[in-house]
Amino acid sequence: MTFTPAVEARFPDFADHTDTLVGHGVEFFLASNATLRPHLNEAPYGHKLTWLDFTETAEKDWSIRDFLNFFNVINGIAFGDRGIPMPQWVMVDLILMPAAALIAGLPQEEFAAMVERSTFRFDTDVKQLLRKVQQDMRDSGYRGPVPVGGYCAAPSAEPGRWVGWSLWSLMPAVGLGKAAKALALSAYRAQKLDGVTQYDNSALKVHTEFGALKILVATVPFHTSPGSFVYQSDLTLPAGGRLPEPTFLLDPFDYSRQRAMQKDIEAGRCEFYVLPPGHVRRDGQTYVPILEKELPR
């Protein structure tokens, strides 16, 4: 009997444009270690991922170690001023040992062309930083692909429940983020996904494509980034269904409202959901569409 990962059952078409991305030079890698390989789905949505074992020392045309190091560096650049670059040990201890990273890479020639033509709206310094990465590749003699996007999640104590914590892409408007997340969730065989993001984070557009996000914790003041909240996507829910209208539009920087939402959650009065498309524009300002559900007393 063939097992269909939950994300593929609920969103069967989410990786349909993967072949188009591959046609533009994108290659998808699954980086982990050999002990976990039997437990991972290496062909999510029927697309064969290129396996990378971070412990492997055999000589290749290019260095796996350098590729993963550039993934780490560019991941930090992509998150810009949010102040959450990933220490090297975190990548080993929280991704490559207990789970896997889904990484999208481009050949260096295509990467160079992308850097020159892109605007990188999220940070004016990105182009300069990526040019430094190119110089580092030239100085080191690295000839392999360059990471341009990826998704990481870690398993939780609850079977089938994962915690996602890094979605990024340097290629906007081509669906790379959505494809990376869908391929990764299928590779993990995840059934539920928890995560922490910010109400002003543009990644909400991608996250809500996987269904309305149930807000588990409405404000996380301990987090590095202000306006953070904890959400859950239940990938086992049936597909389809008409989306409700939002109860209210939340200002991403209205921290007092977010604290009030958390008090309602803690008191068992209400549940809150972030609805697709994650962000809406009203009068020149960005808001988060929120569904509020009162709970029976």
mmCIF file of N, CA and C in Angstrom, residues 56-134:
data_model
loop_
_atom_site.group_PDB
_atom_site.id
_atom_site.type_symbol
_atom_site.label_atom_id
_atom_site.label_comp_id
_atom_site.label_asym_id
_atom_site.label_seq_id
_atom_site.Cartn_x
_atom_site.Cartn_y
_atom_site.Cartn_z
ATOM 1 N N GLU A 56 29.526 13.098 4.931
ATOM 2 C CA GLU A 56 30.301 12.404 3.906
ATOM 3 C C GLU A 56 31.612 13.127 3.634
ATOM 4 N N THR A 57 32.687 12.367 3.520
ATOM 5 C CA THR A 57 34.006 12.955 3.278
ATOM 6 C C THR A 57 34.575 12.604 1.914
ATOM 7 N N ALA A 58 33.860 11.766 1.141
ATOM 8 C CA ALA A 58 34.365 11.367 -0.178
ATOM 9 C C ALA A 58 34.482 12.595 -1.085
ATOM 10 N N GLU A 59 35.474 12.585 -1.951
ATOM 11 C CA GLU A 59 35.696 13.696 -2.872
ATOM 12 C C GLU A 59 34.575 13.779 -3.904
ATOM 13 N N LYS A 60 34.111 14.995 -4.163
ATOM 14 C CA LYS A 60 33.099 15.243 -5.184
ATOM 15 C C LYS A 60 33.588 16.368 -6.085
ATOM 16 N N ASP A 61 32.765 16.675 -7.098
ATOM 17 C CA ASP A 61 33.115 17.798 -7.967
ATOM 18 C C ASP A 61 33.099 19.112 -7.209
ATOM 19 N N TRP A 62 32.298 19.175 -6.140
ATOM 20 C CA TRP A 62 32.238 20.374 -5.307
ATOM 21 C C TRP A 62 32.008 19.963 -3.860
ATOM 22 N N SER A 63 32.320 20.861 -2.962
ATOM 23 C CA SER A 63 32.321 20.560 -1.534
ATOM 24 C C SER A 63 30.932 20.704 -0.915
ATOM 25 N N ILE A 64 30.428 19.614 -0.325
ATOM 26 C CA ILE A 64 29.160 19.664 0.407
ATOM 27 C C ILE A 64 29.289 20.626 1.590
ATOM 28 N N ARG A 65 30.426 20.589 2.244
ATOM 29 C CA ARG A 65 30.653 21.478 3.394
ATOM 30 C C ARG A 65 30.531 22.948 2.970
ATOM 31 N N ASP A 66 31.154 23.311 1.848
ATOM 32 C CA ASP A 66 31.069 24.701 1.385
ATOM 33 C C ASP A 66 29.639 25.062 0.992
ATOM 34 N N PHE A 67 28.934 24.119 0.343
ATOM 35 C CA PHE A 67 27.549 24.366 -0.066
ATOM 36 C C PHE A 67 26.678 24.663 1.156
ATOM 37 N N LEU A 68 26.819 23.843 2.201
ATOM 38 C CA LEU A 68 26.024 24.046 3.411
ATOM 39 C C LEU A 68 26.437 25.327 4.137
ATOM 40 N N ASN A 69 27.718 25.659 4.082
ATOM 41 C CA ASN A 69 28.161 26.910 4.687
ATOM 42 C C ASN A 69 27.552 28.106 3.959
ATOM 43 N N PHE A 70 27.518 28.054 2.619
ATOM 44 C CA PHE A 70 26.910 29.146 1.858
ATOM 45 C C PHE A 70 25.400 29.202 2.107
ATOM 46 N N PHE A 71 24.767 28.031 2.308
ATOM 47 C CA PHE A 71 23.351 28.019 2.690
ATOM 48 C C PHE A 71 23.146 28.807 3.975
ATOM 49 N N ASN A 72 24.009 28.560 4.946
ATOM 50 C CA ASN A 72 23.897 29.229 6.234
ATOM 51 C C ASN A 72 24.104 30.738 6.092
ATOM 52 N N VAL A 73 25.116 31.118 5.345
ATOM 53 C CA VAL A 73 25.434 32.538 5.166
ATOM 54 C C VAL A 73 24.302 33.260 4.435
ATOM 55 N N ILE A 74 23.824 32.673 3.329
ATOM 56 C CA ILE A 74 22.802 33.340 2.515
ATOM 57 C C ILE A 74 21.458 33.334 3.235
ATOM 58 N N ASN A 75 21.190 32.288 4.015
ATOM 59 C CA ASN A 75 19.990 32.269 4.855
ATOM 60 C C ASN A 75 19.975 33.479 5.779
ATOM 61 N N GLY A 76 21.118 33.787 6.401
ATOM 62 C CA GLY A 76 21.212 34.950 7.272
ATOM 63 C C GLY A 76 21.000 36.245 6.524
ATOM 64 N N ILE A 77 21.526 36.323 5.295
ATOM 65 C CA ILE A 77 21.340 37.521 4.473
ATOM 66 C C ILE A 77 19.864 37.697 4.129
ATOM 67 N N ALA A 78 19.201 36.601 3.795
ATOM 68 C CA ALA A 78 17.797 36.665 3.374
ATOM 69 C C ALA A 78 16.895 37.163 4.499
ATOM 70 N N PHE A 79 17.247 36.856 5.746
ATOM 71 C CA PHE A 79 16.429 37.320 6.868
ATOM 72 C C PHE A 79 16.756 38.752 7.264
ATOM 73 N N GLY A 80 17.776 39.332 6.638
ATOM 74 C CA GLY A 80 18.049 40.756 6.759
ATOM 75 C C GLY A 80 18.139 41.242 8.184
ATOM 76 N N ASP A 81 17.375 42.310 8.464
ATOM 77 C CA ASP A 81 17.504 42.988 9.749
ATOM 78 C C ASP A 81 16.676 42.347 10.862
ATOM 79 N N ARG A 82 16.145 41.151 10.640
ATOM 80 C CA ARG A 82 15.381 40.497 11.711
ATOM 81 C C ARG A 82 16.302 39.950 12.804
ATOM 82 N N GLY A 83 17.573 39.942 12.543
ATOM 83 C CA GLY A 83 18.522 39.606 13.599
ATOM 84 C C GLY A 83 18.510 38.152 14.005
ATOM 85 N N ILE A 84 18.227 37.253 13.051
ATOM 86 C CA ILE A 84 18.194 35.839 13.427
ATOM 87 C C ILE A 84 19.067 34.998 12.490
ATOM 88 N N PRO A 85 20.347 35.382 12.326
ATOM 89 C CA PRO A 85 21.238 34.496 11.571
ATOM 90 C C PRO A 85 21.416 33.186 12.332
ATOM 91 N N MET A 86 21.751 32.126 11.612
ATOM 92 C CA MET A 86 21.803 30.795 12.202
ATOM 93 C C MET A 86 23.251 30.412 12.521
ATOM 94 N N PRO A 87 23.605 30.231 13.783
ATOM 95 C CA PRO A 87 24.943 29.746 14.102
ATOM 96 C C PRO A 87 25.191 28.375 13.472
ATOM 97 N N GLN A 88 26.444 28.088 13.153
ATOM 98 C CA GLN A 88 26.777 26.842 12.472
ATOM 99 C C GLN A 88 26.354 25.619 13.277
ATOM 100 N N TRP A 89 26.534 25.678 14.595
ATOM 101 C CA TRP A 89 26.187 24.511 15.413
ATOM 102 C C TRP A 89 24.693 24.262 15.401
ATOM 103 N N VAL A 90 23.882 25.317 15.281
ATOM 104 C CA VAL A 90 22.431 25.147 15.212
ATOM 105 C C VAL A 90 22.057 24.355 13.963
ATOM 106 N N MET A 91 22.713 24.674 12.867
ATOM 107 C CA MET A 91 22.435 23.963 11.621
ATOM 108 C C MET A 91 22.724 22.464 11.765
ATOM 109 N N VAL A 92 23.812 22.133 12.455
ATOM 110 C CA VAL A 92 24.164 20.721 12.658
ATOM 111 C C VAL A 92 23.214 20.059 13.651
ATOM 112 N N ASP A 93 23.045 20.696 14.817
ATOM 113 C CA ASP A 93 22.304 20.057 15.907
ATOM 114 C C ASP A 93 20.795 20.017 15.692
ATOM 115 N N LEU A 94 20.236 21.032 15.016
ATOM 116 C CA LEU A 94 18.782 21.134 14.899
ATOM 117 C C LEU A 94 18.238 20.818 13.513
ATOM 118 N N ILE A 95 19.099 20.722 12.521
ATOM 119 C CA ILE A 95 18.610 20.363 11.184
ATOM 120 C C ILE A 95 19.224 19.043 10.725
ATOM 121 N N LEU A 96 20.545 19.053 10.546
ATOM 122 C CA LEU A 96 21.198 17.964 9.834
ATOM 123 C C LEU A 96 21.274 16.670 10.644
ATOM 124 N N MET A 97 21.268 16.758 11.967
ATOM 125 C CA MET A 97 21.282 15.548 12.786
ATOM 126 C C MET A 97 19.881 14.980 13.012
ATOM 127 N N PRO A 98 18.879 15.781 13.472
ATOM 128 C CA PRO A 98 17.571 15.185 13.780
ATOM 129 C C PRO A 98 16.589 15.211 12.622
ATOM 130 N N ALA A 99 16.881 15.952 11.556
ATOM 131 C CA ALA A 99 15.885 16.136 10.491
ATOM 132 C C ALA A 99 16.595 16.295 9.149
ATOM 133 N N ALA A 100 16.170 17.273 8.379
ATOM 134 C CA ALA A 100 16.763 17.512 7.065
ATOM 135 C C ALA A 100 16.416 18.921 6.617
ATOM 136 N N ALA A 101 17.241 19.467 5.745
ATOM 137 C CA ALA A 101 16.971 20.768 5.139
ATOM 138 C C ALA A 101 16.650 20.575 3.666
ATOM 139 N N LEU A 102 15.581 21.202 3.204
ATOM 140 C CA LEU A 102 15.250 21.240 1.782
ATOM 141 C C LEU A 102 15.903 22.507 1.233
ATOM 142 N N ILE A 103 16.817 22.352 0.292
ATOM 143 C CA ILE A 103 17.592 23.480 -0.215
ATOM 144 C C ILE A 103 17.436 23.580 -1.725
ATOM 145 N N ALA A 104 17.119 24.776 -2.202
ATOM 146 C CA ALA A 104 17.075 25.049 -3.641
ATOM 147 C C ALA A 104 18.377 25.717 -4.039
ATOM 148 N N GLY A 105 18.991 25.215 -5.104
ATOM 149 C CA GLY A 105 20.258 25.776 -5.551
ATOM 150 C C GLY A 105 20.229 26.142 -7.021
ATOM 151 N N LEU A 106 21.054 27.109 -7.383
ATOM 152 C CA LEU A 106 21.228 27.536 -8.772
ATOM 153 C C LEU A 106 22.693 27.373 -9.167
ATOM 154 N N PRO A 107 22.979 27.035 -10.426
ATOM 155 C CA PRO A 107 24.369 27.094 -10.893
ATOM 156 C C PRO A 107 24.911 28.517 -10.734
ATOM 157 N N GLN A 108 26.205 28.632 -10.585
ATOM 158 C CA GLN A 108 26.781 29.935 -10.284
ATOM 159 C C GLN A 108 26.508 30.983 -11.356
ATOM 160 N N GLU A 109 26.457 30.568 -12.622
ATOM 161 C CA GLU A 109 26.192 31.539 -13.682
ATOM 162 C C GLU A 109 24.793 32.115 -13.553
ATOM 163 N N GLU A 110 23.801 31.237 -13.306
ATOM 164 C CA GLU A 110 22.424 31.698 -13.127
ATOM 165 C C GLU A 110 22.281 32.524 -11.852
ATOM 166 N N PHE A 111 23.015 32.146 -10.802
ATOM 167 C CA PHE A 111 22.980 32.912 -9.567
ATOM 168 C C PHE A 111 23.504 34.332 -9.799
ATOM 169 N N ALA A 112 24.611 34.450 -10.526
ATOM 170 C CA ALA A 112 25.176 35.769 -10.809
ATOM 171 C C ALA A 112 24.190 36.630 -11.595
ATOM 172 N N ALA A 113 23.515 36.029 -12.576
ATOM 173 C CA ALA A 113 22.537 36.779 -13.372
ATOM 174 C C ALA A 113 21.361 37.213 -12.507
ATOM 175 N N MET A 114 20.935 36.339 -11.573
ATOM 176 C CA MET A 114 19.823 36.671 -10.690
ATOM 177 C C MET A 114 20.180 37.847 -9.783
ATOM 178 N N VAL A 115 21.394 37.827 -9.253
ATOM 179 C CA VAL A 115 21.827 38.905 -8.364
ATOM 180 C C VAL A 115 21.784 40.250 -9.089
ATOM 181 N N GLU A 116 22.213 40.266 -10.339
ATOM 182 C CA GLU A 116 22.281 41.533 -11.074
ATOM 183 C C GLU A 116 20.904 42.074 -11.449
ATOM 184 N N ARG A 117 19.967 41.173 -11.749
ATOM 185 C CA ARG A 117 18.661 41.665 -12.222
ATOM 186 C C ARG A 117 17.648 41.874 -11.095
ATOM 187 N N SER A 118 17.899 41.332 -9.904
ATOM 188 C CA SER A 118 16.916 41.392 -8.824
ATOM 189 C C SER A 118 17.017 42.704 -8.064
ATOM 190 N N THR A 119 15.885 43.087 -7.442
ATOM 191 C CA THR A 119 15.834 44.325 -6.658
ATOM 192 C C THR A 119 15.946 44.069 -5.165
ATOM 193 N N PHE A 120 15.584 42.852 -4.695
ATOM 194 C CA PHE A 120 15.668 42.510 -3.279
ATOM 195 C C PHE A 120 15.039 43.594 -2.420
ATOM 196 N N ARG A 121 13.741 43.730 -2.546
ATOM 197 C CA ARG A 121 13.012 44.785 -1.861
ATOM 198 C C ARG A 121 13.179 44.753 -0.351
ATOM 199 N N PHE A 122 13.436 43.545 0.211
ATOM 200 C CA PHE A 122 13.431 43.417 1.662
ATOM 201 C C PHE A 122 14.690 43.984 2.318
ATOM 202 N N ASP A 123 15.738 44.321 1.564
ATOM 203 C CA ASP A 123 16.948 44.861 2.177
ATOM 204 C C ASP A 123 17.823 45.458 1.088
ATOM 205 N N THR A 124 18.123 46.729 1.194
ATOM 206 C CA THR A 124 18.909 47.395 0.151
ATOM 207 C C THR A 124 20.351 46.907 0.124
ATOM 208 N N ASP A 125 20.815 46.274 1.203
ATOM 209 C CA ASP A 125 22.198 45.806 1.256
ATOM 210 C C ASP A 125 22.370 44.386 0.724
ATOM 211 N N VAL A 126 21.284 43.720 0.369
ATOM 212 C CA VAL A 126 21.370 42.317 -0.009
ATOM 213 C C VAL A 126 22.282 42.112 -1.213
ATOM 214 N N LYS A 127 22.119 42.928 -2.231
ATOM 215 C CA LYS A 127 22.918 42.750 -3.440
ATOM 216 C C LYS A 127 24.416 42.865 -3.123
ATOM 217 N N GLN A 128 24.770 43.825 -2.304
ATOM 218 C CA GLN A 128 26.166 43.993 -1.925
ATOM 219 C C GLN A 128 26.670 42.778 -1.149
ATOM 220 N N LEU A 129 25.841 42.261 -0.233
ATOM 221 C CA LEU A 129 26.243 41.096 0.549
ATOM 222 C C LEU A 129 26.385 39.849 -0.321
ATOM 223 N N LEU A 130 25.491 39.690 -1.297
ATOM 224 C CA LEU A 130 25.573 38.522 -2.178
ATOM 225 C C LEU A 130 26.779 38.614 -3.112
ATOM 226 N N ARG A 131 27.159 39.817 -3.497
ATOM 227 C CA ARG A 131 28.381 39.974 -4.288
ATOM 228 C C ARG A 131 29.611 39.562 -3.483
ATOM 229 N N LYS A 132 29.566 39.827 -2.175
ATOM 230 C CA LYS A 132 30.663 39.364 -1.320
ATOM 231 C C LYS A 132 30.689 37.840 -1.264
ATOM 232 N N VAL A 133 29.509 37.201 -1.220
ATOM 233 C CA VAL A 133 29.449 35.742 -1.264
ATOM 234 C C VAL A 133 30.069 35.232 -2.564
ATOM 235 N N GLN A 134 29.760 35.883 -3.679
ATOM 236 C CA GLN A 134 30.357 35.484 -4.958
ATOM 237 C C GLN A 134 31.874 35.591 -4.912
#
